[in-house]
Short mmCIF file of C-alpha atoms and ligand atoms in Angstrom, two decimals:
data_model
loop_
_atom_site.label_atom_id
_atom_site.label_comp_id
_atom_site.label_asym_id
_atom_site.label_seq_id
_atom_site.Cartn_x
_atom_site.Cartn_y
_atom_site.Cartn_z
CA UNK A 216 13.45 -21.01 3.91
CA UNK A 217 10.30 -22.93 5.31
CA UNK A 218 9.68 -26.64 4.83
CA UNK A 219 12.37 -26.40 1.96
CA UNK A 220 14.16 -29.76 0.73
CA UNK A 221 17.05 -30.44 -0.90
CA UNK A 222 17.62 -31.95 -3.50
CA UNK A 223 19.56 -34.49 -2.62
CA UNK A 224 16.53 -35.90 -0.22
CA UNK A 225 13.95 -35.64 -2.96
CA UNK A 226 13.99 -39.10 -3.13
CA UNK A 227 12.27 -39.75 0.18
CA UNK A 228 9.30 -37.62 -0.62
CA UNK A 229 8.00 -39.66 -3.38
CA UNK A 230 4.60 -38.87 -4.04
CA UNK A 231 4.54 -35.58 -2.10
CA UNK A 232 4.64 -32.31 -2.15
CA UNK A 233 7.37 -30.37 -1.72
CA UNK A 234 9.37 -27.02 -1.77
CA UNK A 235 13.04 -26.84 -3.24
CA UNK A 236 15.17 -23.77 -3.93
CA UNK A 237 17.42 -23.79 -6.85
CA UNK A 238 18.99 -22.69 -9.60
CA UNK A 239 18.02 -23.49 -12.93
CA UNK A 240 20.88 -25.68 -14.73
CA UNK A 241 19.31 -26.47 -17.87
CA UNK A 242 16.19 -25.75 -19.56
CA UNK A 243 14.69 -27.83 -22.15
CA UNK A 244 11.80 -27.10 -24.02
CA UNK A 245 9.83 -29.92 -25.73
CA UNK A 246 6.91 -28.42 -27.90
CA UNK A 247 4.07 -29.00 -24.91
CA UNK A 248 6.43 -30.53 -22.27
CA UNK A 249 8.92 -27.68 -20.67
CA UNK A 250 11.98 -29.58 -18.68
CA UNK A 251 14.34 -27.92 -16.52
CA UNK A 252 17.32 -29.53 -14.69
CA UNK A 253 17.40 -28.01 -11.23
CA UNK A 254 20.76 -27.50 -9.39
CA UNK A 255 21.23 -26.92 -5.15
CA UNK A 256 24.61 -27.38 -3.22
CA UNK A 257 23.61 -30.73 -2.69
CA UNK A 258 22.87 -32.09 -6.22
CA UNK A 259 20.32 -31.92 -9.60
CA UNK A 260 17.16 -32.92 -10.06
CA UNK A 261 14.99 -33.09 -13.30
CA UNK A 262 11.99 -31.32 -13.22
CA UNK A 263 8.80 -30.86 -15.68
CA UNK A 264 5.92 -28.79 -16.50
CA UNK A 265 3.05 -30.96 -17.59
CA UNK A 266 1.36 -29.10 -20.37
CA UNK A 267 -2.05 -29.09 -18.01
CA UNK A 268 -0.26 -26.77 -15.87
CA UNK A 269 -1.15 -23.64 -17.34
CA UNK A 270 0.03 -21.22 -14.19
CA UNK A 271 3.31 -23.16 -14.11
CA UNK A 272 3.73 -22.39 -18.01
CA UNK A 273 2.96 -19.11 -17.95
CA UNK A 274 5.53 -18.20 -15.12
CA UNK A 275 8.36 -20.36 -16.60
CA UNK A 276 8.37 -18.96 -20.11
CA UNK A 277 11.01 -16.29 -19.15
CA UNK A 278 12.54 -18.53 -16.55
CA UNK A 279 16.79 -19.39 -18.58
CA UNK A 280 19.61 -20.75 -16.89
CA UNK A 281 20.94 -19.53 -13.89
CA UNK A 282 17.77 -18.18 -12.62
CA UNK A 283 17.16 -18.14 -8.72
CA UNK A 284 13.80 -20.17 -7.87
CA UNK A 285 12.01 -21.23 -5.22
CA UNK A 286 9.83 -24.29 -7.05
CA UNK A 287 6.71 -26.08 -5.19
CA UNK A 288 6.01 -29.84 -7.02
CA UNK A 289 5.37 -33.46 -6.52
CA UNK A 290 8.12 -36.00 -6.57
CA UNK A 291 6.85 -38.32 -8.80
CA UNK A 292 8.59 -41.84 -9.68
CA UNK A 293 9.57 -42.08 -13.04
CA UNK A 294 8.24 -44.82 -15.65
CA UNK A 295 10.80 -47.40 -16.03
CA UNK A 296 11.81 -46.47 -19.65
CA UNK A 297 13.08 -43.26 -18.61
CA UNK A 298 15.39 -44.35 -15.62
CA UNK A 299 18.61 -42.71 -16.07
CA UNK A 300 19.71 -45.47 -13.23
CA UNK A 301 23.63 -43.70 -13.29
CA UNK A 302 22.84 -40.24 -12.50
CA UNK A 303 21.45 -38.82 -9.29
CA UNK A 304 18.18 -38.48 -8.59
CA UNK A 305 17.43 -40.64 -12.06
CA UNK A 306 14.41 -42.26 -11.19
CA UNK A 307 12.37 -39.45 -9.74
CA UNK A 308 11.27 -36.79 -11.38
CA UNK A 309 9.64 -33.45 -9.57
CA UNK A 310 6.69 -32.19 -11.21
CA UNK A 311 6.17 -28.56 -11.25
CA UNK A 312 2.98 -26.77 -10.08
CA UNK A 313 4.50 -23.70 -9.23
CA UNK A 314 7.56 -21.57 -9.58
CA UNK A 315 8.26 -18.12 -7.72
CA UNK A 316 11.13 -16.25 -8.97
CA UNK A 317 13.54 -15.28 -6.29
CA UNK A 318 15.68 -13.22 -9.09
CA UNK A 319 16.56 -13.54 -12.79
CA UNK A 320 20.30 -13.92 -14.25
CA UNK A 321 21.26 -12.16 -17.06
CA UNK A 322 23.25 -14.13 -19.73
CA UNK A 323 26.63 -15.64 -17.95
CA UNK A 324 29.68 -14.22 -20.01
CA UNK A 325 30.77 -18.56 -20.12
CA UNK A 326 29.14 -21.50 -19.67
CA UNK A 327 28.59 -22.95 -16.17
CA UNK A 328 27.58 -26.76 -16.73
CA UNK A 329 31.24 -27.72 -18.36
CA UNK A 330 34.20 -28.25 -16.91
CA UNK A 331 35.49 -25.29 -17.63
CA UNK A 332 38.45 -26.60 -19.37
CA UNK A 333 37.63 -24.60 -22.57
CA UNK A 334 37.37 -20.79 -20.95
CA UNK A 335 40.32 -18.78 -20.85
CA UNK A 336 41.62 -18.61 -17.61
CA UNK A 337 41.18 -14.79 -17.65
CA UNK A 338 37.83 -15.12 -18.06
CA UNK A 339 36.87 -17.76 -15.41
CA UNK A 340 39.28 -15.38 -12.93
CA UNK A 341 36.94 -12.49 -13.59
CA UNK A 342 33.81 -13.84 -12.96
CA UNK A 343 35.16 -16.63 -10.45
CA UNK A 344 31.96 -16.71 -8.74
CA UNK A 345 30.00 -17.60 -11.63
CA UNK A 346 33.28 -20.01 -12.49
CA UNK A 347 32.98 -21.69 -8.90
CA UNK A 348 29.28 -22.85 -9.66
CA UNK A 349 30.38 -25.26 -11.84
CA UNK A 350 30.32 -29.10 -11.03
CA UNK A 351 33.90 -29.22 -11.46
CA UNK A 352 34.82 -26.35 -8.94
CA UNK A 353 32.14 -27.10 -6.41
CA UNK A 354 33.46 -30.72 -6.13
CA UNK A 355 37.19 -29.25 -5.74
CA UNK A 356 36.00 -26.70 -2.56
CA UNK A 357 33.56 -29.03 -0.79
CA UNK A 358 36.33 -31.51 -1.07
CA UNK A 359 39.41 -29.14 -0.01
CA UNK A 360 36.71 -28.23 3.17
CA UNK A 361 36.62 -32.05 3.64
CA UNK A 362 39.94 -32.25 4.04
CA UNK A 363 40.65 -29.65 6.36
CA UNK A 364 37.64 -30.59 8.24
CA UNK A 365 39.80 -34.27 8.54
CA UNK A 366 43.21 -33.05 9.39
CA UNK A 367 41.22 -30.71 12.29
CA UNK A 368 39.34 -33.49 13.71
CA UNK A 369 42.53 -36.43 13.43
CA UNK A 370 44.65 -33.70 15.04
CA UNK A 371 42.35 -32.70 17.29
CA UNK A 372 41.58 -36.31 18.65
CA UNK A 373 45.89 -36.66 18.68
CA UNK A 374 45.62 -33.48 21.66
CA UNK A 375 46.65 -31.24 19.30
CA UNK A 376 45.08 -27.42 19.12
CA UNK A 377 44.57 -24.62 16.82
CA UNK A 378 46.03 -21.51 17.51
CA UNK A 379 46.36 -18.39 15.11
CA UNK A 380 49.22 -16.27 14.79
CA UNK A 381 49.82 -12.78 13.23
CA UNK A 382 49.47 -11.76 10.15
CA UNK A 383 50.88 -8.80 11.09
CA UNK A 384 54.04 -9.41 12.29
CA UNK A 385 58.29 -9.01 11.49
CA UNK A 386 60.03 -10.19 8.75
CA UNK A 387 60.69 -14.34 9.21
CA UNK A 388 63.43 -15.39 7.50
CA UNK A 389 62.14 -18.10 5.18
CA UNK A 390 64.24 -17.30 1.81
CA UNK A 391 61.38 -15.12 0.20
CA UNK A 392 60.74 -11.96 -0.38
CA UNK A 393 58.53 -10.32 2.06
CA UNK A 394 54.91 -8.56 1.58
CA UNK A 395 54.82 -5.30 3.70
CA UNK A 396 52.70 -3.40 5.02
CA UNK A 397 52.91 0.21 6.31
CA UNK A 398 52.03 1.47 9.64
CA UNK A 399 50.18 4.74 10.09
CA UNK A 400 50.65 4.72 13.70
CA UNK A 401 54.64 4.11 14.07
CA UNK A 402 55.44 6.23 10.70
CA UNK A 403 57.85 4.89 8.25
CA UNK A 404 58.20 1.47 9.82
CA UNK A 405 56.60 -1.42 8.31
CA UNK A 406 55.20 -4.78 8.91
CA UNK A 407 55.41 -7.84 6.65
CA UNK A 408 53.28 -10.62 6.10
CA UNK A 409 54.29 -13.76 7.45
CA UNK A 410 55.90 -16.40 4.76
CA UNK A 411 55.20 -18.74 7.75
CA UNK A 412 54.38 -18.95 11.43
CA UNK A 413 57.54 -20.92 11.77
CA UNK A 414 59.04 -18.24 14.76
CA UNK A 415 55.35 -18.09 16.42
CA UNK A 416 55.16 -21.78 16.49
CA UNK A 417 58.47 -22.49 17.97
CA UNK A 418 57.35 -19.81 20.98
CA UNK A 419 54.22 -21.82 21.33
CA UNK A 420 56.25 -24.66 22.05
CA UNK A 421 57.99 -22.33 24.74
CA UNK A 422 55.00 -21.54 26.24
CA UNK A 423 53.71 -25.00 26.93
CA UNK A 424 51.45 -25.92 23.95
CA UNK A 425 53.16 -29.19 23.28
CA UNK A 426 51.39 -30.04 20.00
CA UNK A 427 50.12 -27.23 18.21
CA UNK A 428 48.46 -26.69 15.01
CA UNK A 429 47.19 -24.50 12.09
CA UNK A 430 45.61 -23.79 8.80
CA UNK A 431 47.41 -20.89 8.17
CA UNK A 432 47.56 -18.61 5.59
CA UNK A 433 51.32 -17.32 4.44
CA UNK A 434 52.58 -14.11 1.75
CA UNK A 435 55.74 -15.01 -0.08
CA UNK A 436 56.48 -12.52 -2.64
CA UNK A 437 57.45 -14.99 -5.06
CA UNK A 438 56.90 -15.39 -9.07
CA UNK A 439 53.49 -17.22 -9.09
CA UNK A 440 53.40 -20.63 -11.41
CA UNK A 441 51.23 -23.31 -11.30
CA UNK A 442 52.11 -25.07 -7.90
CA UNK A 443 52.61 -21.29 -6.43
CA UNK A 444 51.04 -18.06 -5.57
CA UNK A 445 52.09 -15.29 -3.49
CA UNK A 446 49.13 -16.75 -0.72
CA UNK A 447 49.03 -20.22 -0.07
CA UNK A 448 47.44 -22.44 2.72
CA UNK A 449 49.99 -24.32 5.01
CA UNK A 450 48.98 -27.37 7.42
CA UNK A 451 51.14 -25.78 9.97
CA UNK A 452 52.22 -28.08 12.77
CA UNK A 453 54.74 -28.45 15.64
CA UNK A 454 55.21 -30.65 18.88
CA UNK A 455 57.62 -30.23 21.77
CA UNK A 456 59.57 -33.65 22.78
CA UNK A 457 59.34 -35.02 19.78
CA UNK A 458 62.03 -36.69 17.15
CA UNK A 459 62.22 -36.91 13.81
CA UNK A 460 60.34 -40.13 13.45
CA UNK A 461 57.47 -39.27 16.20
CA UNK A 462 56.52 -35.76 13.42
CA UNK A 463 56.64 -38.56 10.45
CA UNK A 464 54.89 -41.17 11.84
CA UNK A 465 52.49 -38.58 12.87
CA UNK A 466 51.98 -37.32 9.36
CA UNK A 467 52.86 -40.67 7.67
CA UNK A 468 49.18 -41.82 9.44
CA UNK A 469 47.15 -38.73 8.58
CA UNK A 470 47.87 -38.65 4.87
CA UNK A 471 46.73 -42.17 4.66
CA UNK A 472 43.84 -41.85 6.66
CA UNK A 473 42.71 -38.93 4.12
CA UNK A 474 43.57 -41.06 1.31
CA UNK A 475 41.65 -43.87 2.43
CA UNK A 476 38.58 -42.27 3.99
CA UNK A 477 37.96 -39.53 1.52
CA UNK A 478 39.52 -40.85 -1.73
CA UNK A 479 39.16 -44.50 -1.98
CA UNK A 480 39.44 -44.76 -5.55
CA UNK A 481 43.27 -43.82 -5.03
CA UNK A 482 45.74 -46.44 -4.29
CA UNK A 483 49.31 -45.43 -2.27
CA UNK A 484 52.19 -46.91 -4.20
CA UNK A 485 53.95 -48.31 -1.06
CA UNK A 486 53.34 -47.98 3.11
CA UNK A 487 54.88 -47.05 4.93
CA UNK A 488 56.75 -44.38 2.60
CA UNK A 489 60.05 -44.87 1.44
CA UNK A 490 62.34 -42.61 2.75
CA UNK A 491 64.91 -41.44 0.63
CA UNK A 492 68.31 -39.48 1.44
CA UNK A 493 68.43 -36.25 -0.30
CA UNK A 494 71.72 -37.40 -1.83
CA UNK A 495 70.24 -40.69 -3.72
CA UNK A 496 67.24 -39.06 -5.05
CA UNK A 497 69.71 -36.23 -6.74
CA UNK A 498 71.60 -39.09 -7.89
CA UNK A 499 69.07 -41.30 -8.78
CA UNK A 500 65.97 -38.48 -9.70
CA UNK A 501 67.78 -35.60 -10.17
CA UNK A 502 65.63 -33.80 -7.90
CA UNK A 503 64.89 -33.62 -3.96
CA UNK A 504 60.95 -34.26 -4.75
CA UNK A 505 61.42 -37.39 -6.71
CA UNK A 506 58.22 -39.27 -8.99
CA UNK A 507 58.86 -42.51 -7.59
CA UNK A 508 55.72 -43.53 -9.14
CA UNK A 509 55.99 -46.97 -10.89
CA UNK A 510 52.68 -46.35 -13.89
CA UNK A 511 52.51 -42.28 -13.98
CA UNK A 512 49.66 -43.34 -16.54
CA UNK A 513 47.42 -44.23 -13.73
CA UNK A 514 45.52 -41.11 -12.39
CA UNK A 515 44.53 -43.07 -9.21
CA UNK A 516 48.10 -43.72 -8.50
CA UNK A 517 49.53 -41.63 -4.90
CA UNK A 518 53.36 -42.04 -4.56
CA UNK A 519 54.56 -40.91 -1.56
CA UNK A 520 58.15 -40.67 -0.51
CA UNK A 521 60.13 -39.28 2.69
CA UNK A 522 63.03 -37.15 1.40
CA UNK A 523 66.02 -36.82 4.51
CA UNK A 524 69.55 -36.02 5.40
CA UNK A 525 69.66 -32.34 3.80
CA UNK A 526 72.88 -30.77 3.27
CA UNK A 527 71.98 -27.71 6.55
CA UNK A 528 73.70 -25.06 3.91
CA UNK A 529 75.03 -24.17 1.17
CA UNK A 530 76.91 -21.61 -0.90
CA UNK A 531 75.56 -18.49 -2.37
CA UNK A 532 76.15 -17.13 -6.07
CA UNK A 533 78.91 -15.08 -3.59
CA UNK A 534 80.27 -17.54 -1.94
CA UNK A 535 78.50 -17.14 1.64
CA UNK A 536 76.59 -19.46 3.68
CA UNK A 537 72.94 -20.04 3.45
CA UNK A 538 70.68 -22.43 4.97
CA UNK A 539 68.83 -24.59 2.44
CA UNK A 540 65.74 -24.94 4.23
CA UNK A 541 65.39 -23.17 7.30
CA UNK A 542 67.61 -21.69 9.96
CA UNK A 543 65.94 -22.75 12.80
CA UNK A 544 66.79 -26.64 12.21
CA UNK A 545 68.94 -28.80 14.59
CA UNK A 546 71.42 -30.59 12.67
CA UNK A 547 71.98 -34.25 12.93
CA UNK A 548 72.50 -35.21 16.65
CA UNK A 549 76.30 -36.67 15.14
CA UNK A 550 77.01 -33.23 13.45
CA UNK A 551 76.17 -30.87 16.38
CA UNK A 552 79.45 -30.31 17.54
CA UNK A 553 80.68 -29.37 13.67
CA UNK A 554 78.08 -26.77 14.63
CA UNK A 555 79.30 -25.37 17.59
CA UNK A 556 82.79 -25.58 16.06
CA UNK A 557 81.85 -24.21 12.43
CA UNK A 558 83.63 -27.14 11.29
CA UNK A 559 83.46 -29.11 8.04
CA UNK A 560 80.38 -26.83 7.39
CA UNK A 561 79.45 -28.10 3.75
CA UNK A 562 79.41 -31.52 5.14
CA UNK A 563 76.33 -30.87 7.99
CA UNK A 564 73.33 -32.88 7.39
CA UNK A 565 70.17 -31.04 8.85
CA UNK A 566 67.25 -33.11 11.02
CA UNK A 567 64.95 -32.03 7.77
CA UNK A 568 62.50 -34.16 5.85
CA UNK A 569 60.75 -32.93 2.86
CA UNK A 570 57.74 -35.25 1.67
CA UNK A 571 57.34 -35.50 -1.80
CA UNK A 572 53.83 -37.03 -4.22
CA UNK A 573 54.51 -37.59 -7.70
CA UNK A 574 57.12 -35.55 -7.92
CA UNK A 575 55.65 -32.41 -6.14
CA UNK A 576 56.98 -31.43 -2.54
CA UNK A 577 54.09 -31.20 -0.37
CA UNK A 578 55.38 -30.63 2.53
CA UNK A 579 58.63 -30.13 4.80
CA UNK A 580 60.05 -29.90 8.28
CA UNK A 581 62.69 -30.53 10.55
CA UNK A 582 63.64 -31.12 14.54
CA UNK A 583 64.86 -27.44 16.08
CA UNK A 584 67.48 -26.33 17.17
CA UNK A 585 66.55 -25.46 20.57
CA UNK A 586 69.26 -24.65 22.67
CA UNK A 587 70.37 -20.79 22.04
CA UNK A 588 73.89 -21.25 21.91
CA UNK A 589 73.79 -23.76 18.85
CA UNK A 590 70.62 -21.19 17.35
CA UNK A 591 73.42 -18.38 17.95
CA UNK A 592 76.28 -20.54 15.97
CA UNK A 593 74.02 -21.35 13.24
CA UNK A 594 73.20 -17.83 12.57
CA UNK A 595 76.57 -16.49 12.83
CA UNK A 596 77.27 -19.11 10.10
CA UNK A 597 74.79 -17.55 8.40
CA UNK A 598 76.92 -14.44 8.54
CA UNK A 599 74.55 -12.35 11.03
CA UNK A 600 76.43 -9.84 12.77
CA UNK A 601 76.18 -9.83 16.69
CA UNK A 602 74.14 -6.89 16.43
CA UNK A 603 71.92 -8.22 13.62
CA UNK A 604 71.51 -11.31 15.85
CA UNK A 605 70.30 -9.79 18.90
CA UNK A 606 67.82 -7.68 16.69
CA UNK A 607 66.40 -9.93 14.56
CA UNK A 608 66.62 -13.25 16.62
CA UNK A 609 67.38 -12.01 20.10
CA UNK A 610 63.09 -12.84 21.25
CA UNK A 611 64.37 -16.39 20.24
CA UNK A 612 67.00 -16.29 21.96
CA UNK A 613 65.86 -15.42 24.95
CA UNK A 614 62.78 -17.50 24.58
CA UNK A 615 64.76 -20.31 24.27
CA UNK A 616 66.88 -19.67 27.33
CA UNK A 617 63.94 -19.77 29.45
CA UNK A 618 63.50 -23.67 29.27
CA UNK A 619 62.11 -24.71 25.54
CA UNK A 620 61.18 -28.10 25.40
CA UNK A 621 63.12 -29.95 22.63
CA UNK A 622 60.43 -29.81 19.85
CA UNK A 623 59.99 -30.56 15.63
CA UNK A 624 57.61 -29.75 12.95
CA UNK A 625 56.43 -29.79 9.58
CA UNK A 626 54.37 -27.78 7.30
CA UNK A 627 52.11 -29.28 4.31
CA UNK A 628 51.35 -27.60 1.67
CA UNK A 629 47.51 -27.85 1.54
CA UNK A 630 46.85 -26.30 -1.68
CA UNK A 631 49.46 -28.72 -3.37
CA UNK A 632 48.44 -31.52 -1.73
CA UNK A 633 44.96 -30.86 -2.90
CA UNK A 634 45.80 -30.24 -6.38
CA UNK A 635 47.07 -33.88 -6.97
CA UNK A 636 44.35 -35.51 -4.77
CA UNK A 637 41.34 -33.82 -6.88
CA UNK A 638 43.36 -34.66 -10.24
CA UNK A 639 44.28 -30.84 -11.03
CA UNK A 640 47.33 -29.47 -12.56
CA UNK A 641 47.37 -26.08 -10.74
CA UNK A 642 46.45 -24.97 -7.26
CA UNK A 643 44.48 -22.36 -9.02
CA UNK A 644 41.75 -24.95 -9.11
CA UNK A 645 41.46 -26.01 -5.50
CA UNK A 646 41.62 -22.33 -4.04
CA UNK A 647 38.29 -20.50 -4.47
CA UNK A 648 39.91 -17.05 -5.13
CA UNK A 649 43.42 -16.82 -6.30
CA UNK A 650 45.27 -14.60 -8.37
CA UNK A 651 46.56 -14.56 -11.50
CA UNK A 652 50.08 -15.71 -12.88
CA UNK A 653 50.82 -12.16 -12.69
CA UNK A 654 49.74 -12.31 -8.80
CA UNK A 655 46.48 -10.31 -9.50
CA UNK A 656 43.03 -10.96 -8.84
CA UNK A 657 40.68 -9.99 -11.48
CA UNK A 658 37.71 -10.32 -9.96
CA UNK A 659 38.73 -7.61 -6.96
CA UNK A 660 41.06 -5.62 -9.41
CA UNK A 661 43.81 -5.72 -6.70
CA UNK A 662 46.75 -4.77 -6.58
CA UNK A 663 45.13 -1.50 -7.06
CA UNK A 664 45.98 2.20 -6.68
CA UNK A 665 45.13 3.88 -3.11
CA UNK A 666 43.41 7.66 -2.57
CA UNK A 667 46.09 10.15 -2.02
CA UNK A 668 44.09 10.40 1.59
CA UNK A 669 45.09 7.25 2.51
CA UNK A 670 49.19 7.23 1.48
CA UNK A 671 49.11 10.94 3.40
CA UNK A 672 47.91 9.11 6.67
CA UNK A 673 50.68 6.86 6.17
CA UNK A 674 52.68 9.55 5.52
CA UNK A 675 53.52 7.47 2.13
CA UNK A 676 55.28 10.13 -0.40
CA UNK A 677 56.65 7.82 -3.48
CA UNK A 678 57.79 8.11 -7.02
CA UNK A 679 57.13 4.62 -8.70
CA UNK A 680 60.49 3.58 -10.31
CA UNK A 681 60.92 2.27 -13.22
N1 LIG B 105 58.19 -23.19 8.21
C1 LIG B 105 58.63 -24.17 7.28
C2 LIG B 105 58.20 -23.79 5.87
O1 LIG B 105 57.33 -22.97 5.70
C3 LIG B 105 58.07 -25.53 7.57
C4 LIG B 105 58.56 -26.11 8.85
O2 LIG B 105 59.78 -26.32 8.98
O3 LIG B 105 57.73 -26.41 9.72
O4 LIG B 105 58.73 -24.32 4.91
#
């Protein structure tokens, strides 16, 4: 739009005249005076219709809430009585000599000026983009961008760079359940969504990346709850020749750079972070993401915490082996032979380090195992088959026996990590569309049914069963 000015720069304009385009946010009518508050991406401004204005009147009597506007007025200074010195833009005041209606809103189904605290979730879900103009909401997104924009331009400056992987790729064994998708071309065979880029990441590191990273986007077919849903946002990160101190140093220094440089109202209980041994916090916490917070009354208050030595596996309900994190881990340097041997297998601490906040885990990683034999013993601990080895793992294999550099990683969270940094208690609020509990999104009406046309092409022929 020509020669238009945002809000937030109506200050330096006083005494001109100038063009703004808005949304109405509140609309106030005082027998001859007619206020409106005025609303753009980048902040409110009061504005008012002097009752000599008759043209101005006459097109702002229908003008409500939530109407689109383009508004031409003079930035006036306001008389010193009428300051409002706290809020933005509380000493100026735009008066309005003309308005031209870019489109009219019919009545929102909720209000858009609270927090939104008082709407049923339901509700906000359904009309999100009505829910997402809210103070509350726009503050969470701009800030989540911020953050992103940080970790990008701190890992960028560290030589690190973005690449994407698939999203349509092979089963990665992370412990969930898969999403899948159907292929039309190669009939009956499926793909599924990645839970991670964790394989991808580890070939990048084969093919000479050295320090790669990504906001990436992973499906786990999981129960949704409040820290969950079946797509999250990972900070996904790996480097080749690095040790388990070089990946948590790394990370140690971004998470206080955010705090410091984009939330200084938050203090961080204790740097560097503790780091305690899986075994002590179960002992001491109960849990492997431990609240080591000292006040949990304090709001402001970020306690982070490095949680290491993880048992590699574990038993199953039936009595097998499992990993407990992920089965692409190097153990401890000392346990490596117990590895090769399949010795003392309960006892195997893993190179993994799980960082915990206030007793959420926001994030996890380990060193990797990168020389195929031990790869090959861990999965045969696992119980693969020889067969089920060299078909589900054998591209890592043989990757890896092509000279892989010794490399580590980690992956954050984002959404989590967000959550607790804007003050929210579910990562509902920092995503701009996510589903319900139920893993549905109201708004879009998905997971929907599909024309017959398109399960024939797939040659899809199913019976739901109940
Ligand atoms: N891929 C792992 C996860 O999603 C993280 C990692 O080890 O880098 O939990």
């Amino acid at each position: 739009m020509k020669n238009r000015i945002y809000i937030k720069d109506l200050s330096s304009h006083i005494d001109e005249e100038v063009t703004i385009a808005c949304f109405v946010d509140v609309r106030r009518d005082q027998g001859k005076l007619v206020f409106f508050d005025f609303r753009d991406m980048t902040g409110k401004v009061q504005g008012v219709i002097l009752p000599g204005s008759k043209d101005a009147h006459e097109v702002a009597t229908p003008v409500r809430t939530e109407w689109v506007l383009e508004v031409f007025g003079k930035v006036n200074k306001r008389p010193e009585r009428n300051v409002q010195a706290e809020k933005q833009n509380g000493d100026i005041e735009l008066e309005i000599l003309g308005i031209k209606i870019l489109n009219e809103a019919v009545t929102t189904p909720f209000d858009v000026s609270s927090d939104g605290r008082e709407i049923g979730e339901e509700n906000r879900m359904k009309y999100r983009f009505l829910d997402l103009r809210r103070d509350r909401m726009q503050k969470n997104i701009r800030m989540r961008h911020a953050v992103i924009k940080h970790v990008r331009d701190y890992l960028s400056n560290e030589g690190f760079i973005e690449v994407e992987t698939p999203i349509l790729t092979k089963s990665t064994p992370e412990g969930a359940r898969d999403f899948v998708v159907p292929s039309r071309v190669a009939q009956g065979k499926f793909y599924a969504l990645p839970q991670s880029p964790q394989q991808y990441k580890q070939l990048l590191m084969v093919a000479g990346v050295e320090k790669y990273f990504q906001v990436a986007r992973c499906m786990r077919d999981e129960d949704t709850r409040g820290d969950r849903q079946p797509e999250f946002t990972q900070l996904d990160m790996e480097l080749s020749f690095a040790e388990e101190n070089d990946v948590m140093a790394l990370n140690e220094a971004l998470l206080i750079e955010i705090v410091q440089k984009l939330y200084p109202e938050k203090k961080i209980q204790e740097i560097p972070f503790p780091r305690i041994s899986y075994k002590d916090s179960m002992e001491k916490y109960g849990t492997d993401r431990p609240d080591i917070r000292t006040d949990k009354t304090d709001p402001n208050l970020l306690a982070f915490c490095w949680v290491v030595d993880f048992p590699f596996f574990e038993k199953t309900d039936e009595g097998n082996w499992t990993f407990t994190h992920n089965p692409f881990s190097a153990p401890k340097p000392e346990f490596i032979e117990n590895i090769l041997e399949k010795n003392d297998i309960g006892n195997i601490l893993a190179t993994q380090y799980d960082i915990a906040l206030n007793g959420f885990e926001i994030g996890g990683g380990s060193i990797r195992n990168h020389k195929p034999e031990a790869l090959k013993k861990v999965l045969e601990i696992l119980g693969h088959s020889e067969e089920n080895i060299n078909e589900n793992f054998g591209h890592m294999l043989s990757a890896f026996s092509y000279g892989a550099p010794p490399h580590g990683g980690i992956a954050w969270g984002l959404d989590r990590l967000l959550m607790l940094l804007q003050g929210e208690d579910s990562i509902r609020e920092v995503i701009a569309f996510p589903k319900t509990g139920e893993g549905r999104d109201l708004m879009m009406d998905a997971p929907s049914v599909i024309e017959d046309k398109q399960l024939r092409e797939l040659g899809i022929n199913f019976k739901v069963q109940k």
